[in-house]
Amino acid sequence: MSDSLFIDASKRLQAALKYVSISDDASERLKHPKVSLSVSIPVRMDDGSLKIFQGYRVRYDDTRGPAKGGVRYHPHVSLDEVQSLAFWMTFKCAVLNLPFGGGKGGITLNPKTLSKFELERLSRGYIDAIADFIGPDVDILAPDVYTNSMIMGWMMDQYSIIRRQVSPAVVTGKPLTMGGSVGRDGATAHGAFFVIQCILPKLDLLPQTTTVAIQGFGKVGAVLAELLAKVGYKVVAVSDSQGAIYAKQGLDIPSIRQYKASTQGIKAVYCQGTVCNIVEHQSLSNAELLALDVDVLIPAALENQITENNAKDIKAKYIFEVANGPIASTADEILSAKGISVFPDILVNAGGVTVSYFEWVQNRSGLYWTLEQVTERLKQKMVEETEQIWSISQELGISMRTAAYIHALNRLGEALNAKGTRDYYVNGHDS
Ligand code: NAD
């Protein structure tokens, strides 16, 4: 039987622990989520019936600051998944040196089956259920899979109603008119783009001769595809939950985005005019997209897409993990033996939480930034941390994933040690 997602996620921590000299107390602390909440959410449906939904919120660690993490609406949401996502958030915030710990939430449902009224009642009901567990200085929410800025707005509004004070800093990724930050929508994609632009030149890959396949054409995947295509990368394949399209000559991403927005489907169209022609393309399954012979593969959908079952089929030379946990730990060795380099989620997709941090700062100061300021600060942070992780990886001759965990562990370990270690209490040393 395969491990739970959380046990699998923890294996990356184990791999990094042998390279860092943090106290046993700190490493033991980081192996366990601090607190997990499971709630049932009663929702009055449009037909008058009452339906109960299962929700979760996990605060994995808050040593470096309030917990921070998104809320996912998906049929596969489970406590195991939410704990794993909160674990990754803890390390992601430390990688980017944000003053946050890690949290995550979710509701088990297929949001596409609910009306807009039902979705609003569910989102407000979730906040009613977890209001005592969250707060601007405790645990801050954000969007994730199948949640968006409107849902974040409902959540912030409901929390404000409960607290009887406007509390914009409890949720990030809000609509601009409710205290959102400019640049938050495309932040994860921009962050990933800055990492890719920092790394690929080191590997002598030029945009014009580099082919890219992207799994997942949602809030992050579609924007990233467009950013990459704009600077000349050849995006040859994209997919959504229905399937994938491939065109050897490259796809016209802006047209596909337009087509997807109007039809909810993807097709290899070109030209942004009203009469778009269909580019000659091949329809693929998602499994076939993952196995394409491209330079760069970008999983931007869900976790566990590359496992020990299909890792042997992967032909891309470089994988940038935009989704959280798209590669199971059991696939790491297989990919590494094939000479495939993986750039990890806790770095690559950290642009979203970084601009969420900027939004939280703006909400608390009441002073709002321009798009140029947000983008410039995001770029600076992403590039700075990418360079540091690259150096660790080159110096120790280890994967970028282990290097990223080492980078985060050094910061987390220092913060945990500052509360006192065994050495301090027993031997009078600062550790
Ligand atoms: P989204 O819901 O907007 O998009 C998800 C996309 O994946 C959709 O196009 C969907 O059709 C597609 N998809 C679903 N199942 C699929 C499958 N089996 N094969 C191929 N495609 C499939 O979500 P998003 O916000 O773009 O998030 C995507 C990933 O990025 C998630 O893992 C999320 O946790 C991670 N992430 C998102 C953010 C953010 O700011 N939105 C930040 C950090 C990480």
CSV table of C-alpha atoms and ligand atoms in Angstrom, one decimal:
chain,number,residue,atom,x,y,z
A,1,MET,CA,0.0,0.0,0.0
A,2,SER,CA,1.3,3.5,-0.8
A,3,ASP,CA,2.1,5.9,2.0
A,4,SER,CA,-0.3,8.7,3.0
A,5,LEU,CA,0.4,12.0,1.3
A,6,PHE,CA,1.7,13.4,4.7
A,7,ILE,CA,4.1,10.5,5.3
A,8,ASP,CA,5.3,10.9,1.8
A,9,ALA,CA,5.8,14.7,2.2
A,10,SER,CA,7.7,14.2,5.5
A,11,LYS,CA,10.3,12.0,3.7
A,12,ARG,CA,11.7,15.2,2.0
A,13,LEU,CA,12.2,16.6,5.5
A,14,GLN,CA,14.1,13.5,6.6
A,15,ALA,CA,16.4,13.8,3.5
A,16,ALA,CA,17.3,17.3,4.4
A,17,LEU,CA,17.7,16.8,8.2
A,18,LYS,CA,21.0,15.0,7.8
A,19,TYR,CA,22.6,18.1,6.2
A,20,VAL,CA,21.6,20.6,9.0
A,21,SER,CA,22.7,21.0,12.6
A,22,ILE,CA,19.4,22.0,14.2
A,23,SER,CA,18.5,20.6,17.6
A,24,ASP,CA,16.7,17.3,18.0
A,25,ASP,CA,13.9,19.2,19.7
A,26,ALA,CA,13.4,21.4,16.6
A,27,SER,CA,13.5,18.5,14.2
A,28,GLU,CA,11.1,16.5,16.3
A,29,ARG,CA,8.7,19.5,16.5
A,30,LEU,CA,8.7,19.9,12.8
A,31,LYS,CA,7.5,16.3,12.2
A,32,HIS,CA,4.1,17.0,13.7
A,33,PRO,CA,1.3,19.4,12.8
A,34,LYS,CA,0.6,21.8,15.7
A,35,VAL,CA,-3.2,21.6,15.6
A,36,SER,CA,-5.8,20.2,13.2
A,37,LEU,CA,-9.4,21.2,13.2
A,38,SER,CA,-12.2,19.2,11.6
A,39,VAL,CA,-15.6,20.8,11.2
A,40,SER,CA,-19.0,19.9,9.7
A,41,ILE,CA,-20.7,22.8,7.8
A,42,PRO,CA,-24.5,22.7,7.5
A,43,VAL,CA,-25.7,24.4,4.3
A,44,ARG,CA,-29.3,25.2,3.3
A,45,MET,CA,-29.4,24.2,-0.4
A,46,ASP,CA,-31.5,26.0,-3.0
A,47,ASP,CA,-34.1,23.2,-3.0
A,48,GLY,CA,-34.7,23.7,0.7
A,49,SER,CA,-32.8,20.6,1.9
A,50,LEU,CA,-30.0,20.7,4.4
A,51,LYS,CA,-26.6,19.3,3.4
A,52,ILE,CA,-23.6,18.8,5.7
A,53,PHE,CA,-20.1,19.4,4.2
A,54,GLN,CA,-16.8,18.3,5.8
A,55,GLY,CA,-14.2,21.0,6.3
A,56,TYR,CA,-10.7,21.2,7.8
A,57,ARG,CA,-8.1,23.8,8.9
A,58,VAL,CA,-4.6,22.8,10.0
A,59,ARG,CA,-2.1,25.0,11.6
A,60,TYR,CA,1.2,23.1,11.0
A,61,ASP,CA,3.6,25.5,12.7
A,62,ASP,CA,3.6,29.1,13.8
A,63,THR,CA,7.0,29.6,15.3
A,64,ARG,CA,8.0,32.2,12.7
A,65,GLY,CA,4.7,34.0,12.7
A,66,PRO,CA,0.9,33.4,12.2
A,67,ALA,CA,0.0,30.4,10.1
A,68,LYS,CA,-0.6,31.2,6.4
A,69,GLY,CA,-2.3,29.1,3.8
A,70,GLY,CA,-5.0,28.6,1.2
A,71,VAL,CA,-8.4,27.0,1.3
A,72,ARG,CA,-9.1,24.3,-1.3
A,73,TYR,CA,-12.5,23.1,-2.5
A,74,HIS,CA,-12.2,19.7,-4.1
A,75,PRO,CA,-13.8,16.2,-3.9
A,76,HIS,CA,-10.4,14.7,-2.8
A,77,VAL,CA,-9.9,17.1,0.2
A,78,SER,CA,-9.0,15.0,3.3
A,79,LEU,CA,-7.3,15.7,6.6
A,80,ASP,CA,-4.2,14.0,5.2
A,81,GLU,CA,-4.1,16.3,2.2
A,82,VAL,CA,-4.7,19.4,4.2
A,83,GLN,CA,-2.0,18.5,6.7
A,84,SER,CA,0.5,17.9,3.8
A,85,LEU,CA,-0.4,21.2,2.3
A,86,ALA,CA,0.1,23.0,5.7
A,87,PHE,CA,3.4,21.2,6.0
A,88,TRP,CA,4.5,22.5,2.6
A,89,MET,CA,3.3,26.0,3.5
A,90,THR,CA,5.5,26.0,6.6
A,91,PHE,CA,8.6,25.3,4.6
A,92,LYS,CA,7.6,27.6,1.7
A,93,CYS,CA,7.2,30.6,4.1
A,94,ALA,CA,10.6,29.8,5.6
A,95,VAL,CA,12.2,29.4,2.1
A,96,LEU,CA,11.0,32.9,1.2
A,97,ASN,CA,11.9,34.3,4.7
A,98,LEU,CA,8.3,35.5,5.2
A,99,PRO,CA,7.3,36.1,8.9
A,100,PHE,CA,4.7,33.3,8.7
A,101,GLY,CA,4.2,29.7,9.7
A,102,GLY,CA,2.2,27.2,7.6
A,103,GLY,CA,-1.5,26.5,7.5
A,104,LYS,CA,-4.1,25.2,5.1
A,105,GLY,CA,-7.8,24.5,4.9
A,106,GLY,CA,-10.2,22.7,2.7
A,107,ILE,CA,-13.8,21.5,2.1
A,108,THR,CA,-14.6,18.1,0.6
A,109,LEU,CA,-16.9,18.8,-2.3
A,110,ASN,CA,-17.2,19.3,-6.1
A,111,PRO,CA,-17.8,23.1,-6.2
A,112,LYS,CA,-19.1,22.8,-9.8
A,113,THR,CA,-22.2,21.1,-8.5
A,114,LEU,CA,-23.2,24.0,-6.3
A,115,SER,CA,-25.1,27.2,-7.3
A,116,LYS,CA,-23.5,30.6,-6.6
A,117,PHE,CA,-25.9,31.1,-3.7
A,118,GLU,CA,-25.0,27.7,-2.2
A,119,LEU,CA,-21.3,28.4,-2.7
A,120,GLU,CA,-21.6,31.7,-0.8
A,121,ARG,CA,-23.6,30.0,2.1
A,122,LEU,CA,-21.0,27.2,2.3
A,123,SER,CA,-18.0,29.7,2.3
A,124,ARG,CA,-19.6,31.8,5.0
A,125,GLY,CA,-20.6,28.6,6.9
A,126,TYR,CA,-16.9,27.5,6.8
A,127,ILE,CA,-15.8,30.8,8.5
A,128,ASP,CA,-18.6,30.5,11.1
A,129,ALA,CA,-17.2,27.0,11.9
A,130,ILE,CA,-13.5,28.1,12.1
A,131,ALA,CA,-13.7,31.8,13.3
A,132,ASP,CA,-12.2,31.1,16.7
A,133,PHE,CA,-9.3,29.2,15.0
A,134,ILE,CA,-8.2,32.0,12.6
A,135,GLY,CA,-7.3,35.7,12.7
A,136,PRO,CA,-4.9,38.3,11.2
A,137,ASP,CA,-2.3,37.4,14.0
A,138,VAL,CA,-3.2,33.7,14.2
A,139,ASP,CA,-3.9,32.0,10.9
A,140,ILE,CA,-4.5,33.8,7.6
A,141,LEU,CA,-6.5,32.3,4.7
A,142,ALA,CA,-6.0,32.5,0.9
A,143,PRO,CA,-7.3,31.0,-2.4
A,144,ASP,CA,-6.2,27.6,-3.6
A,145,VAL,CA,-7.7,25.1,-6.1
A,146,TYR,CA,-11.3,26.0,-7.0
A,147,THR,CA,-11.4,29.0,-4.7
A,148,ASN,CA,-11.1,32.6,-6.0
A,149,SER,CA,-11.0,36.2,-4.9
A,150,MET,CA,-14.8,36.4,-4.7
A,151,ILE,CA,-14.9,33.5,-2.2
A,152,MET,CA,-12.0,35.2,-0.3
A,153,GLY,CA,-14.2,38.3,-0.2
A,154,TRP,CA,-17.1,36.4,1.3
A,155,MET,CA,-14.8,34.8,3.9
A,156,MET,CA,-13.3,38.1,4.9
A,157,ASP,CA,-16.8,39.7,5.1
A,158,GLN,CA,-18.1,36.9,7.3
A,159,TYR,CA,-15.2,37.0,9.7
A,160,SER,CA,-15.7,40.8,9.9
A,161,ILE,CA,-19.4,40.3,10.7
A,162,ILE,CA,-18.5,37.8,13.5
A,163,ARG,CA,-15.8,40.1,15.0
A,164,ARG,CA,-17.9,43.3,14.5
A,165,GLN,CA,-14.9,45.0,12.9
A,166,VAL,CA,-13.5,45.2,9.4
A,167,SER,CA,-10.7,42.6,9.4
A,168,PRO,CA,-9.1,42.6,5.9
A,169,ALA,CA,-5.8,41.0,7.0
A,170,VAL,CA,-7.5,37.7,8.0
A,171,VAL,CA,-7.7,36.7,4.3
A,172,THR,CA,-5.5,37.4,1.3
A,173,GLY,CA,-6.3,37.1,-2.4
A,174,LYS,CA,-9.4,39.3,-1.8
A,175,PRO,CA,-11.0,41.5,-4.5
A,176,LEU,CA,-9.1,44.8,-4.9
A,177,THR,CA,-12.1,46.8,-3.6
A,178,MET,CA,-12.1,44.8,-0.4
A,179,GLY,CA,-8.4,45.3,0.4
A,180,GLY,CA,-6.8,43.0,-2.1
A,181,SER,CA,-3.3,43.7,-3.5
A,182,VAL,CA,-2.7,44.5,-7.1
A,183,GLY,CA,-0.6,41.7,-8.6
A,184,ARG,CA,-2.0,39.0,-6.3
A,185,ASP,CA,-4.0,37.3,-9.1
A,186,GLY,CA,-0.9,36.5,-11.2
A,187,ALA,CA,1.6,36.3,-8.3
A,188,THR,CA,2.2,32.5,-8.3
A,189,ALA,CA,2.7,32.4,-12.1
A,190,HIS,CA,5.0,35.5,-12.0
A,191,GLY,CA,7.0,34.0,-9.1
A,192,ALA,CA,7.4,30.7,-11.0
A,193,PHE,CA,8.4,32.7,-14.1
A,194,PHE,CA,11.1,34.6,-12.2
A,195,VAL,CA,12.5,31.3,-10.9
A,196,ILE,CA,12.5,29.7,-14.4
A,197,GLN,CA,14.1,32.9,-15.8
A,198,CYS,CA,16.8,32.7,-13.1
A,199,ILE,CA,17.6,29.0,-13.6
A,200,LEU,CA,17.4,28.2,-17.3
A,201,PRO,CA,20.2,30.6,-18.4
A,202,LYS,CA,22.4,28.8,-15.8
A,203,LEU,CA,21.6,25.6,-17.8
A,204,ASP,CA,22.3,27.3,-21.1
A,205,LEU,CA,18.7,27.1,-22.2
A,206,LEU,CA,17.5,29.9,-24.4
A,207,PRO,CA,13.8,30.7,-24.7
A,208,GLN,CA,13.6,30.3,-28.5
A,209,THR,CA,15.0,26.7,-28.5
A,210,THR,CA,13.3,25.5,-25.3
A,211,THR,CA,10.1,23.5,-25.5
A,212,VAL,CA,7.7,23.5,-22.6
A,213,ALA,CA,4.6,21.4,-21.6
A,214,ILE,CA,2.2,22.5,-18.9
A,215,GLN,CA,-0.2,20.3,-17.0
A,216,GLY,CA,-3.1,22.4,-15.6
A,217,PHE,CA,-4.5,25.5,-17.4
A,218,GLY,CA,-6.0,27.2,-14.3
A,219,LYS,CA,-5.2,30.4,-12.4
A,220,VAL,CA,-1.5,29.6,-12.3
A,221,GLY,CA,-0.8,27.3,-15.3
A,222,ALA,CA,-2.6,29.6,-17.9
A,223,VAL,CA,-0.9,32.8,-16.8
A,224,LEU,CA,2.5,31.1,-16.6
A,225,ALA,CA,2.1,29.7,-20.1
A,226,GLU,CA,1.4,33.2,-21.4
A,227,LEU,CA,4.4,34.7,-19.6
A,228,LEU,CA,6.7,32.1,-21.0
A,229,ALA,CA,5.3,32.3,-24.5
A,230,LYS,CA,5.6,36.1,-24.4
A,231,VAL,CA,9.4,35.9,-23.9
A,232,GLY,CA,9.8,33.3,-26.7
A,233,TYR,CA,9.6,29.9,-25.0
A,234,LYS,CA,7.8,27.3,-27.2
A,235,VAL,CA,4.8,26.1,-25.2
A,236,VAL,CA,3.9,23.0,-27.1
A,237,ALA,CA,1.3,21.4,-24.9
A,238,VAL,CA,-1.2,22.4,-22.2
A,239,SER,CA,-4.0,20.5,-20.4
A,240,ASP,CA,-6.9,20.8,-18.1
A,241,SER,CA,-9.0,18.1,-16.3
A,242,GLN,CA,-10.6,17.2,-19.6
A,243,GLY,CA,-7.5,16.4,-21.5
A,244,ALA,CA,-4.4,17.9,-23.3
A,245,ILE,CA,-3.5,19.5,-26.6
A,246,TYR,CA,-0.1,19.4,-28.4
A,247,ALA,CA,1.3,21.3,-31.4
A,248,LYS,CA,4.9,20.8,-32.3
A,249,GLN,CA,5.2,24.3,-33.7
A,250,GLY,CA,4.0,25.8,-30.4
A,251,LEU,CA,0.6,27.0,-29.2
A,252,ASP,CA,-0.9,30.5,-29.2
A,253,ILE,CA,-1.5,30.8,-25.5
A,254,PRO,CA,-3.5,34.1,-25.4
A,255,SER,CA,-6.0,32.7,-27.9
A,256,ILE,CA,-6.3,29.5,-25.9
A,257,ARG,CA,-7.0,31.5,-22.7
A,258,GLN,CA,-9.7,33.4,-24.6
A,259,TYR,CA,-11.2,30.2,-25.9
A,260,LYS,CA,-11.1,28.6,-22.5
A,261,ALA,CA,-12.7,31.6,-20.8
A,262,SER,CA,-15.6,31.6,-23.3
A,263,THR,CA,-16.1,27.9,-23.7
A,264,GLN,CA,-14.5,26.2,-20.6
A,265,GLY,CA,-12.6,24.0,-23.0
A,266,ILE,CA,-9.1,24.1,-24.5
A,267,LYS,CA,-8.4,23.9,-28.2
A,268,ALA,CA,-5.3,24.9,-30.2
A,269,VAL,CA,-6.6,28.1,-31.7
A,270,TYR,CA,-4.5,31.0,-33.0
A,271,CYS,CA,-5.1,34.7,-33.4
A,272,GLN,CA,-6.9,36.8,-30.9
A,273,GLY,CA,-9.6,38.0,-33.3
A,274,THR,CA,-13.2,36.8,-33.2
A,275,VAL,CA,-12.7,34.2,-35.9
A,276,CYS,CA,-10.0,32.0,-34.6
A,277,ASN,CA,-8.6,29.2,-36.7
A,278,ILE,CA,-7.8,25.8,-35.2
A,279,VAL,CA,-4.1,25.1,-35.3
A,280,GLU,CA,-3.3,21.7,-36.4
A,281,HIS,CA,-2.9,19.8,-33.1
A,282,GLN,CA,-3.0,16.5,-31.5
A,283,SER,CA,-5.3,15.7,-28.6
A,284,LEU,CA,-3.5,13.9,-25.8
A,285,SER,CA,-4.4,12.3,-22.5
A,286,ASN,CA,-2.8,13.9,-19.4
A,287,ALA,CA,-0.6,10.8,-19.0
A,288,GLU,CA,0.7,11.5,-22.6
A,289,LEU,CA,1.4,15.1,-21.8
A,290,LEU,CA,3.5,14.2,-18.8
A,291,ALA,CA,5.5,11.8,-21.0
A,292,LEU,CA,6.2,14.3,-23.8
A,293,ASP,CA,9.8,14.7,-25.0
A,294,VAL,CA,10.2,18.4,-24.1
A,295,ASP,CA,12.9,20.4,-22.3
A,296,VAL,CA,10.7,21.7,-19.5
A,297,LEU,CA,7.7,20.0,-17.9
A,298,ILE,CA,5.5,22.1,-15.6
A,299,PRO,CA,2.9,20.2,-13.5
A,300,ALA,CA,0.5,23.0,-12.4
A,301,ALA,CA,-2.6,20.9,-11.5
A,302,LEU,CA,-2.8,18.7,-8.5
A,303,GLU,CA,-0.5,16.6,-6.3
A,304,ASN,CA,0.8,13.1,-7.0
A,305,GLN,CA,0.8,13.3,-10.8
A,306,ILE,CA,4.3,11.7,-11.2
A,307,THR,CA,4.7,8.6,-9.1
A,308,GLU,CA,6.8,5.4,-9.2
A,309,ASN,CA,4.2,4.2,-11.8
A,310,ASN,CA,4.9,6.8,-14.5
A,311,ALA,CA,8.3,8.3,-13.5
A,312,LYS,CA,10.1,6.0,-15.9
A,313,ASP,CA,8.1,7.5,-18.8
A,314,ILE,CA,9.1,11.1,-18.2
A,315,LYS,CA,11.4,12.5,-20.9
A,316,ALA,CA,11.6,16.1,-20.0
A,317,LYS,CA,15.0,17.3,-18.8
A,318,TYR,CA,13.8,19.8,-16.2
A,319,ILE,CA,10.6,19.8,-14.1
A,320,PHE,CA,9.4,22.9,-12.3
A,321,GLU,CA,6.8,22.0,-9.7
A,322,VAL,CA,4.1,24.7,-9.8
A,323,ALA,CA,1.5,22.5,-8.2
A,324,ASN,CA,2.0,21.5,-4.6
A,325,GLY,CA,3.5,18.0,-4.3
A,326,PRO,CA,3.0,16.9,-8.0
A,327,ILE,CA,5.9,14.4,-7.6
A,328,ALA,CA,5.6,11.5,-5.1
A,329,SER,CA,8.8,10.9,-3.1
A,330,THR,CA,8.9,7.4,-4.6
A,331,ALA,CA,9.5,9.0,-8.0
A,332,ASP,CA,12.4,11.1,-6.9
A,333,GLU,CA,15.1,8.4,-7.3
A,334,ILE,CA,13.7,7.3,-10.6
A,335,LEU,CA,13.8,10.8,-12.0
A,336,SER,CA,17.2,11.5,-10.6
A,337,ALA,CA,18.6,8.2,-12.1
A,338,LYS,CA,17.3,9.4,-15.5
A,339,GLY,CA,19.2,12.7,-15.0
A,340,ILE,CA,16.1,14.8,-14.7
A,341,SER,CA,16.4,17.9,-12.5
A,342,VAL,CA,13.4,18.9,-10.3
A,343,PHE,CA,12.9,22.4,-9.1
A,344,PRO,CA,10.6,22.1,-6.0
A,345,ASP,CA,7.2,23.5,-5.2
A,346,ILE,CA,8.2,25.2,-2.0
A,347,LEU,CA,10.4,27.5,-4.1
A,348,VAL,CA,8.7,27.6,-7.5
A,349,ASN,CA,5.1,28.3,-6.5
A,350,ALA,CA,6.0,30.6,-3.5
A,351,GLY,CA,5.1,33.8,-5.5
A,352,GLY,CA,1.5,33.5,-4.4
A,353,VAL,CA,2.2,33.5,-0.7
A,354,THR,CA,4.8,36.2,-1.1
A,355,VAL,CA,2.3,38.6,-2.6
A,356,SER,CA,-0.2,37.4,0.0
A,357,TYR,CA,2.3,38.6,2.6
A,358,PHE,CA,2.5,42.0,0.7
A,359,GLU,CA,-1.3,42.2,0.8
A,360,TRP,CA,-1.3,41.5,4.6
A,361,VAL,CA,1.4,44.2,5.1
A,362,GLN,CA,-0.7,46.7,3.1
A,363,ASN,CA,-3.9,45.8,5.0
A,364,ARG,CA,-2.1,46.4,8.3
A,365,SER,CA,-0.4,49.6,7.3
A,366,GLY,CA,-3.3,51.0,5.3
A,367,LEU,CA,-0.9,52.1,2.6
A,368,TYR,CA,-1.3,50.5,-0.8
A,369,TRP,CA,1.4,49.8,-3.4
A,370,THR,CA,1.5,50.1,-7.1
A,371,LEU,CA,1.7,47.0,-9.5
A,372,GLU,CA,5.3,48.0,-10.3
A,373,GLN,CA,6.3,48.0,-6.6
A,374,VAL,CA,4.6,44.6,-6.0
A,375,THR,CA,6.2,43.0,-9.1
A,376,GLU,CA,9.7,44.4,-8.4
A,377,ARG,CA,9.6,43.3,-4.7
A,378,LEU,CA,8.3,39.8,-5.8
A,379,LYS,CA,11.1,39.5,-8.4
A,380,GLN,CA,13.7,40.5,-5.9
A,381,LYS,CA,12.6,38.0,-3.3
A,382,MET,CA,12.2,35.1,-5.7
A,383,VAL,CA,15.5,35.7,-7.4
A,384,GLU,CA,17.4,36.2,-4.1
A,385,GLU,CA,16.1,32.9,-2.6
A,386,THR,CA,16.5,30.9,-5.8
A,387,GLU,CA,20.2,32.0,-6.0
A,388,GLN,CA,20.8,31.0,-2.4
A,389,ILE,CA,19.2,27.5,-2.9
A,390,TRP,CA,21.1,27.1,-6.1
A,391,SER,CA,24.4,27.8,-4.3
A,392,ILE,CA,23.5,25.2,-1.5
A,393,SER,CA,22.7,22.7,-4.2
A,394,GLN,CA,25.9,23.3,-6.1
A,395,GLU,CA,28.1,23.4,-3.0
A,396,LEU,CA,26.8,20.1,-1.6
A,397,GLY,CA,26.1,18.4,-4.9
A,398,ILE,CA,22.5,17.7,-3.9
A,399,SER,CA,19.1,18.2,-5.5
A,400,MET,CA,17.4,21.6,-5.5
A,401,ARG,CA,14.6,20.1,-3.4
A,402,THR,CA,16.9,19.0,-0.6
A,403,ALA,CA,18.7,22.3,-0.9
A,404,ALA,CA,15.4,24.2,-0.5
A,405,TYR,CA,14.5,22.2,2.6
A,406,ILE,CA,17.9,22.8,4.1
A,407,HIS,CA,17.5,26.5,3.5
A,408,ALA,CA,14.1,26.5,5.2
A,409,LEU,CA,15.2,24.2,8.0
A,410,ASN,CA,18.1,26.5,8.9
A,411,ARG,CA,15.6,29.4,9.4
A,412,LEU,CA,13.0,27.2,11.2
A,413,GLY,CA,15.6,25.6,13.4
A,414,GLU,CA,17.0,28.9,14.5
A,415,ALA,CA,13.5,30.2,15.4
A,416,LEU,CA,12.6,27.0,17.3
A,417,ASN,CA,16.0,27.0,19.1
A,418,ALA,CA,15.5,30.5,20.2
A,419,LYS,CA,12.7,29.2,22.5
A,420,GLY,CA,15.3,27.0,24.3
A,421,THR,CA,16.9,23.7,23.6
A,422,ARG,CA,17.8,20.7,25.7
A,423,ASP,CA,21.4,21.8,25.7
A,424,TYR,CA,20.4,25.2,27.1
A,425,TYR,CA,18.3,23.8,29.9
A,426,VAL,CA,20.6,20.8,30.8
A,427,ASN,CA,24.1,22.0,30.0
A,428,GLY,CA,23.7,25.8,30.1
A,429,HIS,CA,24.8,26.1,26.4
A,430,ASP,CA,22.9,28.1,23.8
A,431,SER,CA,23.1,25.0,21.5
B,1,NAD,P1,-7.1,26.1,-10.6
B,1,NAD,O1,-8.2,25.4,-9.9
B,1,NAD,O2,-7.3,27.4,-11.1
B,1,NAD,O3,-6.5,25.2,-11.8
B,1,NAD,C1,-6.2,23.9,-11.7
B,1,NAD,C2,-6.1,23.4,-13.2
B,1,NAD,O4,-5.7,22.0,-13.2
B,1,NAD,C3,-7.4,23.5,-13.9
B,1,NAD,O5,-7.1,23.8,-15.3
B,1,NAD,C4,-7.9,22.0,-13.9
B,1,NAD,O6,-8.8,21.7,-15.0
B,1,NAD,C5,-6.6,21.3,-14.0
B,1,NAD,N1,-6.7,19.9,-13.6
B,1,NAD,C6,-7.4,19.4,-12.6
B,1,NAD,N2,-7.1,18.0,-12.6
B,1,NAD,C7,-6.3,17.8,-13.6
B,1,NAD,C8,-5.7,16.6,-14.1
B,1,NAD,N3,-6.0,15.4,-13.5
B,1,NAD,N4,-4.9,16.7,-15.2
B,1,NAD,C9,-4.7,17.9,-15.8
B,1,NAD,N5,-5.2,19.0,-15.3
B,1,NAD,C10,-6.0,19.0,-14.3
B,1,NAD,O7,-5.9,26.0,-9.5
B,1,NAD,P2,-4.6,26.9,-9.4
B,1,NAD,O8,-4.8,28.0,-8.4
B,1,NAD,O9,-4.1,27.2,-10.8
B,1,NAD,O10,-3.6,25.8,-8.7
B,1,NAD,C11,-2.9,24.8,-9.4
B,1,NAD,C12,-1.9,24.2,-8.5
B,1,NAD,O11,-1.0,25.2,-8.0
B,1,NAD,C13,-2.4,23.6,-7.2
B,1,NAD,O12,-1.6,22.5,-6.8
B,1,NAD,C14,-2.2,24.6,-6.1
B,1,NAD,O13,-2.1,24.1,-4.8
B,1,NAD,C15,-0.9,25.2,-6.6
B,1,NAD,N6,-0.7,26.6,-6.1
B,1,NAD,C16,-1.6,27.6,-6.4
B,1,NAD,C17,-1.4,28.9,-5.9
B,1,NAD,C18,-2.3,30.0,-6.3
B,1,NAD,O14,-2.0,31.2,-6.0
B,1,NAD,N7,-3.4,29.8,-6.9
B,1,NAD,C19,-0.3,29.1,-5.1
B,1,NAD,C20,0.6,28.1,-4.8
B,1,NAD,C21,0.3,26.8,-5.3
